[in-house]
Amino acid sequence: YLFSRYGDQLPQGVSVIESFGILGGLLALAALMLTVGIWVYRRNFMILTNMHLIRVEQRGLFTRSVSQLSLSRVQDVNGTTPGFLATILGFGNVTVETAGEEENFVFLTVLNPTQLAKECLQAHEQYAVQPAAPANPANPINPANPVSPADAEL
């Protein structure tokens, strides 16, 4: 229907088959871009352990950033849902405010941001009430009890 109605408006020298080829190529390129975008988005995640908060951020096909924050440095965690569409779909941003001059951890477009913020605060509170681990004199890596490897063998 379209080509019978608008076929005379095609540029000279371009056939119907060539225009379908161009359209197919554009659709394939759009599908590839969408696939890469979804892959990059799904490679961004957060790991919450009993001692650390780790952010893994994929910024492109070949650029990846890993940041780590001790739960002792967490001061506040905020979960926000910006806008109508984010509220309906249930996603938003989580900001982890840190002590000192460190930059805040910001997680963009996460599902259930208020629940994630609540879990981060609970992990921080549990970390704060944990008893301190005893110093191990045989462990030269423990900064609380620096012992050189030569002294540890004595």
mmCIF file with all atom_site columns, C-alpha atoms in Angstrom:
data_model
loop_
_atom_site.group_PDB
_atom_site.id
_atom_site.type_symbol
_atom_site.label_atom_id
_atom_site.label_alt_id
_atom_site.label_comp_id
_atom_site.label_asym_id
_atom_site.label_entity_id
_atom_site.label_seq_id
_atom_site.pdbx_PDB_ins_code
_atom_site.Cartn_x
_atom_site.Cartn_y
_atom_site.Cartn_z
_atom_site.occupancy
_atom_site.B_iso_or_equiv
_atom_site.pdbx_formal_charge
_atom_site.auth_seq_id
_atom_site.auth_comp_id
_atom_site.auth_asym_id
_atom_site.auth_atom_id
_atom_site.pdbx_PDB_model_num
ATOM 1   C CA . TYR A 1 1   ? 0.000  0.000   0.000  1.00 0.00 ? 1   TYR A CA 1
ATOM 2   C CA . LEU A 1 2   ? 2.700  2.492   1.026  1.00 0.00 ? 2   LEU A CA 1
ATOM 3   C CA . PHE A 1 3   ? 4.831  1.928   -2.043 1.00 0.00 ? 3   PHE A CA 1
ATOM 4   C CA . SER A 1 4   ? 1.854  2.081   -4.375 1.00 0.00 ? 4   SER A CA 1
ATOM 5   C CA . ARG A 1 5   ? 0.856  5.380   -2.827 1.00 0.00 ? 5   ARG A CA 1
ATOM 6   C CA . TYR A 1 6   ? 4.275  6.943   -2.135 1.00 0.00 ? 6   TYR A CA 1
ATOM 7   C CA . GLY A 1 7   ? 6.473  4.980   -4.549 1.00 0.00 ? 7   GLY A CA 1
ATOM 8   C CA . ASP A 1 8   ? 6.852  7.961   -6.863 1.00 0.00 ? 8   ASP A CA 1
ATOM 9   C CA . GLN A 1 9   ? 8.431  9.954   -3.997 1.00 0.00 ? 9   GLN A CA 1
ATOM 10  C CA . LEU A 1 10  ? 11.431 7.603   -3.685 1.00 0.00 ? 10  LEU A CA 1
ATOM 11  C CA . PRO A 1 11  ? 14.703 9.138   -4.873 1.00 0.00 ? 11  PRO A CA 1
ATOM 12  C CA . GLN A 1 12  ? 15.626 8.340   -8.466 1.00 0.00 ? 12  GLN A CA 1
ATOM 13  C CA . GLY A 1 13  ? 17.594 5.121   -8.813 1.00 0.00 ? 13  GLY A CA 1
ATOM 14  C CA . VAL A 1 14  ? 16.361 3.588   -5.505 1.00 0.00 ? 14  VAL A CA 1
ATOM 15  C CA . SER A 1 15  ? 14.199 0.522   -5.906 1.00 0.00 ? 15  SER A CA 1
ATOM 16  C CA . VAL A 1 16  ? 11.667 -0.869  -3.486 1.00 0.00 ? 16  VAL A CA 1
ATOM 17  C CA . ILE A 1 17  ? 14.003 -3.760  -2.647 1.00 0.00 ? 17  ILE A CA 1
ATOM 18  C CA . GLU A 1 18  ? 16.890 -1.392  -1.863 1.00 0.00 ? 18  GLU A CA 1
ATOM 19  C CA . SER A 1 19  ? 14.684 0.678   0.426  1.00 0.00 ? 19  SER A CA 1
ATOM 20  C CA . PHE A 1 20  ? 13.654 -2.487  2.305  1.00 0.00 ? 20  PHE A CA 1
ATOM 21  C CA . GLY A 1 21  ? 17.358 -3.334  2.651  1.00 0.00 ? 21  GLY A CA 1
ATOM 22  C CA . ILE A 1 22  ? 18.116 0.091   4.075  1.00 0.00 ? 22  ILE A CA 1
ATOM 23  C CA . LEU A 1 23  ? 15.164 -0.163  6.459  1.00 0.00 ? 23  LEU A CA 1
ATOM 24  C CA . GLY A 1 24  ? 16.265 -3.653  7.541  1.00 0.00 ? 24  GLY A CA 1
ATOM 25  C CA . GLY A 1 25  ? 19.803 -2.407  8.165  1.00 0.00 ? 25  GLY A CA 1
ATOM 26  C CA . LEU A 1 26  ? 18.521 0.469   10.280 1.00 0.00 ? 26  LEU A CA 1
ATOM 27  C CA . LEU A 1 27  ? 16.332 -1.896  12.302 1.00 0.00 ? 27  LEU A CA 1
ATOM 28  C CA . ALA A 1 28  ? 19.274 -4.268  12.833 1.00 0.00 ? 28  ALA A CA 1
ATOM 29  C CA . LEU A 1 29  ? 21.441 -1.347  13.996 1.00 0.00 ? 29  LEU A CA 1
ATOM 30  C CA . ALA A 1 30  ? 18.713 -0.200  16.407 1.00 0.00 ? 30  ALA A CA 1
ATOM 31  C CA . ALA A 1 31  ? 18.380 -3.756  17.781 1.00 0.00 ? 31  ALA A CA 1
ATOM 32  C CA . LEU A 1 32  ? 22.157 -3.961  18.272 1.00 0.00 ? 32  LEU A CA 1
ATOM 33  C CA . MET A 1 33  ? 22.223 -0.624  20.112 1.00 0.00 ? 33  MET A CA 1
ATOM 34  C CA . LEU A 1 34  ? 19.339 -1.715  22.336 1.00 0.00 ? 34  LEU A CA 1
ATOM 35  C CA . THR A 1 35  ? 21.074 -5.021  23.121 1.00 0.00 ? 35  THR A CA 1
ATOM 36  C CA . VAL A 1 36  ? 24.344 -3.277  24.033 1.00 0.00 ? 36  VAL A CA 1
ATOM 37  C CA . GLY A 1 37  ? 22.479 -0.751  26.195 1.00 0.00 ? 37  GLY A CA 1
ATOM 38  C CA . ILE A 1 38  ? 20.675 -3.503  28.103 1.00 0.00 ? 38  ILE A CA 1
ATOM 39  C CA . TRP A 1 39  ? 23.930 -5.450  28.526 1.00 0.00 ? 39  TRP A CA 1
ATOM 40  C CA . VAL A 1 40  ? 25.721 -2.386  29.949 1.00 0.00 ? 40  VAL A CA 1
ATOM 41  C CA . TYR A 1 41  ? 22.800 -1.616  32.287 1.00 0.00 ? 41  TYR A CA 1
ATOM 42  C CA . ARG A 1 42  ? 22.662 -5.181  33.616 1.00 0.00 ? 42  ARG A CA 1
ATOM 43  C CA . ARG A 1 43  ? 26.406 -5.165  34.347 1.00 0.00 ? 43  ARG A CA 1
ATOM 44  C CA . ASN A 1 44  ? 25.884 -2.433  37.003 1.00 0.00 ? 44  ASN A CA 1
ATOM 45  C CA . PHE A 1 45  ? 25.281 -3.847  40.452 1.00 0.00 ? 45  PHE A CA 1
ATOM 46  C CA . MET A 1 46  ? 25.906 -3.426  44.153 1.00 0.00 ? 46  MET A CA 1
ATOM 47  C CA . ILE A 1 47  ? 27.279 -5.982  46.598 1.00 0.00 ? 47  ILE A CA 1
ATOM 48  C CA . LEU A 1 48  ? 26.424 -5.537  50.271 1.00 0.00 ? 48  LEU A CA 1
ATOM 49  C CA . THR A 1 49  ? 28.524 -7.649  52.639 1.00 0.00 ? 49  THR A CA 1
ATOM 50  C CA . ASN A 1 50  ? 28.702 -7.586  56.428 1.00 0.00 ? 50  ASN A CA 1
ATOM 51  C CA . MET A 1 51  ? 31.705 -5.215  56.223 1.00 0.00 ? 51  MET A CA 1
ATOM 52  C CA . HIS A 1 52  ? 31.658 -3.416  52.854 1.00 0.00 ? 52  HIS A CA 1
ATOM 53  C CA . LEU A 1 53  ? 29.485 -1.863  50.207 1.00 0.00 ? 53  LEU A CA 1
ATOM 54  C CA . ILE A 1 54  ? 30.852 -2.483  46.715 1.00 0.00 ? 54  ILE A CA 1
ATOM 55  C CA . ARG A 1 55  ? 29.629 -0.724  43.575 1.00 0.00 ? 55  ARG A CA 1
ATOM 56  C CA . VAL A 1 56  ? 30.401 -2.219  40.161 1.00 0.00 ? 56  VAL A CA 1
ATOM 57  C CA . GLU A 1 57  ? 29.611 0.209   37.377 1.00 0.00 ? 57  GLU A CA 1
ATOM 58  C CA . GLN A 1 58  ? 29.888 -0.612  33.673 1.00 0.00 ? 58  GLN A CA 1
ATOM 59  C CA . ARG A 1 59  ? 30.237 2.699   31.841 1.00 0.00 ? 59  ARG A CA 1
ATOM 60  C CA . GLY A 1 60  ? 30.491 1.320   28.320 1.00 0.00 ? 60  GLY A CA 1
ATOM 61  C CA . LEU A 1 61  ? 31.483 -1.805  26.467 1.00 0.00 ? 61  LEU A CA 1
ATOM 62  C CA . PHE A 1 62  ? 35.079 -1.696  27.687 1.00 0.00 ? 62  PHE A CA 1
ATOM 63  C CA . THR A 1 63  ? 35.036 0.610   30.738 1.00 0.00 ? 63  THR A CA 1
ATOM 64  C CA . ARG A 1 64  ? 34.287 -0.765  34.194 1.00 0.00 ? 64  ARG A CA 1
ATOM 65  C CA . SER A 1 65  ? 34.665 0.837   37.612 1.00 0.00 ? 65  SER A CA 1
ATOM 66  C CA . VAL A 1 66  ? 34.676 -0.948  40.981 1.00 0.00 ? 66  VAL A CA 1
ATOM 67  C CA . SER A 1 67  ? 34.364 1.136   44.168 1.00 0.00 ? 67  SER A CA 1
ATOM 68  C CA . GLN A 1 68  ? 34.433 -0.137  47.728 1.00 0.00 ? 68  GLN A CA 1
ATOM 69  C CA . LEU A 1 69  ? 33.210 1.539   50.900 1.00 0.00 ? 69  LEU A CA 1
ATOM 70  C CA . SER A 1 70  ? 33.534 0.292   54.448 1.00 0.00 ? 70  SER A CA 1
ATOM 71  C CA . LEU A 1 71  ? 30.247 0.225   56.359 1.00 0.00 ? 71  LEU A CA 1
ATOM 72  C CA . SER A 1 72  ? 31.995 2.126   59.155 1.00 0.00 ? 72  SER A CA 1
ATOM 73  C CA . ARG A 1 73  ? 32.143 5.171   56.821 1.00 0.00 ? 73  ARG A CA 1
ATOM 74  C CA . VAL A 1 74  ? 28.385 5.191   56.058 1.00 0.00 ? 74  VAL A CA 1
ATOM 75  C CA . GLN A 1 75  ? 26.524 8.101   57.645 1.00 0.00 ? 75  GLN A CA 1
ATOM 76  C CA . ASP A 1 76  ? 23.163 8.085   55.879 1.00 0.00 ? 76  ASP A CA 1
ATOM 77  C CA . VAL A 1 77  ? 21.407 6.284   53.037 1.00 0.00 ? 77  VAL A CA 1
ATOM 78  C CA . ASN A 1 78  ? 18.587 7.834   51.008 1.00 0.00 ? 78  ASN A CA 1
ATOM 79  C CA . GLY A 1 79  ? 16.315 6.129   48.505 1.00 0.00 ? 79  GLY A CA 1
ATOM 80  C CA . THR A 1 80  ? 14.447 8.447   46.141 1.00 0.00 ? 80  THR A CA 1
ATOM 81  C CA . THR A 1 81  ? 11.889 7.821   43.416 1.00 0.00 ? 81  THR A CA 1
ATOM 82  C CA . PRO A 1 82  ? 12.015 10.770  40.998 1.00 0.00 ? 82  PRO A CA 1
ATOM 83  C CA . GLY A 1 83  ? 8.872  11.277  38.991 1.00 0.00 ? 83  GLY A CA 1
ATOM 84  C CA . PHE A 1 84  ? 5.669  9.649   37.885 1.00 0.00 ? 84  PHE A CA 1
ATOM 85  C CA . LEU A 1 85  ? 7.124  6.944   35.623 1.00 0.00 ? 85  LEU A CA 1
ATOM 86  C CA . ALA A 1 86  ? 9.706  5.901   38.231 1.00 0.00 ? 86  ALA A CA 1
ATOM 87  C CA . THR A 1 87  ? 6.938  5.602   40.827 1.00 0.00 ? 87  THR A CA 1
ATOM 88  C CA . ILE A 1 88  ? 4.800  3.418   38.583 1.00 0.00 ? 88  ILE A CA 1
ATOM 89  C CA . LEU A 1 89  ? 7.707  1.166   37.547 1.00 0.00 ? 89  LEU A CA 1
ATOM 90  C CA . GLY A 1 90  ? 9.201  1.057   41.060 1.00 0.00 ? 90  GLY A CA 1
ATOM 91  C CA . PHE A 1 91  ? 12.727 2.297   40.401 1.00 0.00 ? 91  PHE A CA 1
ATOM 92  C CA . GLY A 1 92  ? 14.785 5.211   41.646 1.00 0.00 ? 92  GLY A CA 1
ATOM 93  C CA . ASN A 1 93  ? 18.148 6.303   43.013 1.00 0.00 ? 93  ASN A CA 1
ATOM 94  C CA . VAL A 1 94  ? 20.015 5.368   46.186 1.00 0.00 ? 94  VAL A CA 1
ATOM 95  C CA . THR A 1 95  ? 22.546 7.796   47.672 1.00 0.00 ? 95  THR A CA 1
ATOM 96  C CA . VAL A 1 96  ? 24.954 6.601   50.364 1.00 0.00 ? 96  VAL A CA 1
ATOM 97  C CA . GLU A 1 97  ? 26.411 9.556   52.256 1.00 0.00 ? 97  GLU A CA 1
ATOM 98  C CA . THR A 1 98  ? 29.882 8.916   53.643 1.00 0.00 ? 98  THR A CA 1
ATOM 99  C CA . ALA A 1 99  ? 32.002 10.382  56.384 1.00 0.00 ? 99  ALA A CA 1
ATOM 100 C CA . GLY A 1 100 ? 34.884 12.667  55.507 1.00 0.00 ? 100 GLY A CA 1
ATOM 101 C CA . GLU A 1 101 ? 35.814 14.006  52.114 1.00 0.00 ? 101 GLU A CA 1
ATOM 102 C CA . GLU A 1 102 ? 34.943 10.860  50.180 1.00 0.00 ? 102 GLU A CA 1
ATOM 103 C CA . GLU A 1 103 ? 32.379 11.280  47.449 1.00 0.00 ? 103 GLU A CA 1
ATOM 104 C CA . ASN A 1 104 ? 28.938 9.837   48.032 1.00 0.00 ? 104 ASN A CA 1
ATOM 105 C CA . PHE A 1 105 ? 27.998 6.510   46.477 1.00 0.00 ? 105 PHE A CA 1
ATOM 106 C CA . VAL A 1 106 ? 25.115 7.031   44.062 1.00 0.00 ? 106 VAL A CA 1
ATOM 107 C CA . PHE A 1 107 ? 23.276 4.099   42.502 1.00 0.00 ? 107 PHE A CA 1
ATOM 108 C CA . LEU A 1 108 ? 21.064 5.214   39.621 1.00 0.00 ? 108 LEU A CA 1
ATOM 109 C CA . THR A 1 109 ? 17.884 3.497   38.410 1.00 0.00 ? 109 THR A CA 1
ATOM 110 C CA . VAL A 1 110 ? 17.712 0.653   40.914 1.00 0.00 ? 110 VAL A CA 1
ATOM 111 C CA . LEU A 1 111 ? 14.580 -1.344  41.670 1.00 0.00 ? 111 LEU A CA 1
ATOM 112 C CA . ASN A 1 112 ? 12.951 -0.688  45.060 1.00 0.00 ? 112 ASN A CA 1
ATOM 113 C CA . PRO A 1 113 ? 15.312 2.110   46.164 1.00 0.00 ? 113 PRO A CA 1
ATOM 114 C CA . THR A 1 114 ? 13.706 2.560   49.591 1.00 0.00 ? 114 THR A CA 1
ATOM 115 C CA . GLN A 1 115 ? 14.068 -1.159  50.379 1.00 0.00 ? 115 GLN A CA 1
ATOM 116 C CA . LEU A 1 116 ? 17.715 -1.093  49.274 1.00 0.00 ? 116 LEU A CA 1
ATOM 117 C CA . ALA A 1 117 ? 18.398 1.972   51.420 1.00 0.00 ? 117 ALA A CA 1
ATOM 118 C CA . LYS A 1 118 ? 16.755 0.243   54.387 1.00 0.00 ? 118 LYS A CA 1
ATOM 119 C CA . GLU A 1 119 ? 18.930 -2.867  53.902 1.00 0.00 ? 119 GLU A CA 1
ATOM 120 C CA . CYS A 1 120 ? 22.089 -0.723  53.705 1.00 0.00 ? 120 CYS A CA 1
ATOM 121 C CA . LEU A 1 121 ? 21.208 1.038   56.967 1.00 0.00 ? 121 LEU A CA 1
ATOM 122 C CA . GLN A 1 122 ? 20.458 -2.293  58.677 1.00 0.00 ? 122 GLN A CA 1
ATOM 123 C CA . ALA A 1 123 ? 23.837 -3.674  57.549 1.00 0.00 ? 123 ALA A CA 1
ATOM 124 C CA . HIS A 1 124 ? 25.530 -0.506  58.852 1.00 0.00 ? 124 HIS A CA 1
ATOM 125 C CA . GLU A 1 125 ? 23.790 -0.845  62.233 1.00 0.00 ? 125 GLU A CA 1
ATOM 126 C CA . GLN A 1 126 ? 24.754 -4.524  62.488 1.00 0.00 ? 126 GLN A CA 1
ATOM 127 C CA . TYR A 1 127 ? 28.342 -3.646  61.596 1.00 0.00 ? 127 TYR A CA 1
ATOM 128 C CA . ALA A 1 128 ? 28.419 -0.957  64.287 1.00 0.00 ? 128 ALA A CA 1
ATOM 129 C CA . VAL A 1 129 ? 27.401 -3.392  67.058 1.00 0.00 ? 129 VAL A CA 1
ATOM 130 C CA . GLN A 1 130 ? 29.758 -6.205  66.000 1.00 0.00 ? 130 GLN A CA 1
ATOM 131 C CA . PRO A 1 131 ? 32.536 -6.915  68.492 1.00 0.00 ? 131 PRO A CA 1
ATOM 132 C CA . ALA A 1 132 ? 35.984 -6.015  67.235 1.00 0.00 ? 132 ALA A CA 1
ATOM 133 C CA . ALA A 1 133 ? 37.969 -8.943  65.878 1.00 0.00 ? 133 ALA A CA 1
ATOM 134 C CA . PRO A 1 134 ? 40.924 -9.940  68.070 1.00 0.00 ? 134 PRO A CA 1
ATOM 135 C CA . ALA A 1 135 ? 44.346 -9.055  66.746 1.00 0.00 ? 135 ALA A CA 1
ATOM 136 C CA . ASN A 1 136 ? 46.269 -11.967 65.281 1.00 0.00 ? 136 ASN A CA 1
ATOM 137 C CA . PRO A 1 137 ? 50.034 -11.556 65.824 1.00 0.00 ? 137 PRO A CA 1
ATOM 138 C CA . ALA A 1 138 ? 50.741 -14.100 63.092 1.00 0.00 ? 138 ALA A CA 1
ATOM 139 C CA . ASN A 1 139 ? 48.844 -12.014 60.546 1.00 0.00 ? 139 ASN A CA 1
ATOM 140 C CA . PRO A 1 140 ? 51.191 -9.357  59.128 1.00 0.00 ? 140 PRO A CA 1
ATOM 141 C CA . ILE A 1 141 ? 48.358 -7.733  57.162 1.00 0.00 ? 141 ILE A CA 1
ATOM 142 C CA . ASN A 1 142 ? 46.344 -6.696  60.248 1.00 0.00 ? 142 ASN A CA 1
ATOM 143 C CA . PRO A 1 143 ? 46.854 -2.894  60.535 1.00 0.00 ? 143 PRO A CA 1
ATOM 144 C CA . ALA A 1 144 ? 45.818 -2.933  64.202 1.00 0.00 ? 144 ALA A CA 1
ATOM 145 C CA . ASN A 1 145 ? 48.833 -5.083  65.059 1.00 0.00 ? 145 ASN A CA 1
ATOM 146 C CA . PRO A 1 146 ? 51.588 -4.499  62.504 1.00 0.00 ? 146 PRO A CA 1
ATOM 147 C CA . VAL A 1 147 ? 54.054 -7.365  62.677 1.00 0.00 ? 147 VAL A CA 1
ATOM 148 C CA . SER A 1 148 ? 56.604 -7.954  59.977 1.00 0.00 ? 148 SER A CA 1
ATOM 149 C CA . PRO A 1 149 ? 56.748 -11.453 58.445 1.00 0.00 ? 149 PRO A CA 1
ATOM 150 C CA . ALA A 1 150 ? 60.228 -11.952 59.942 1.00 0.00 ? 150 ALA A CA 1
ATOM 151 C CA . ASP A 1 151 ? 58.957 -11.186 63.481 1.00 0.00 ? 151 ASP A CA 1
ATOM 152 C CA . ALA A 1 152 ? 55.947 -13.485 63.012 1.00 0.00 ? 152 ALA A CA 1
ATOM 153 C CA . GLU A 1 153 ? 58.215 -16.496 62.470 1.00 0.00 ? 153 GLU A CA 1
ATOM 154 C CA . LEU A 1 154 ? 60.036 -16.012 65.797 1.00 0.00 ? 154 LEU A CA 1
#
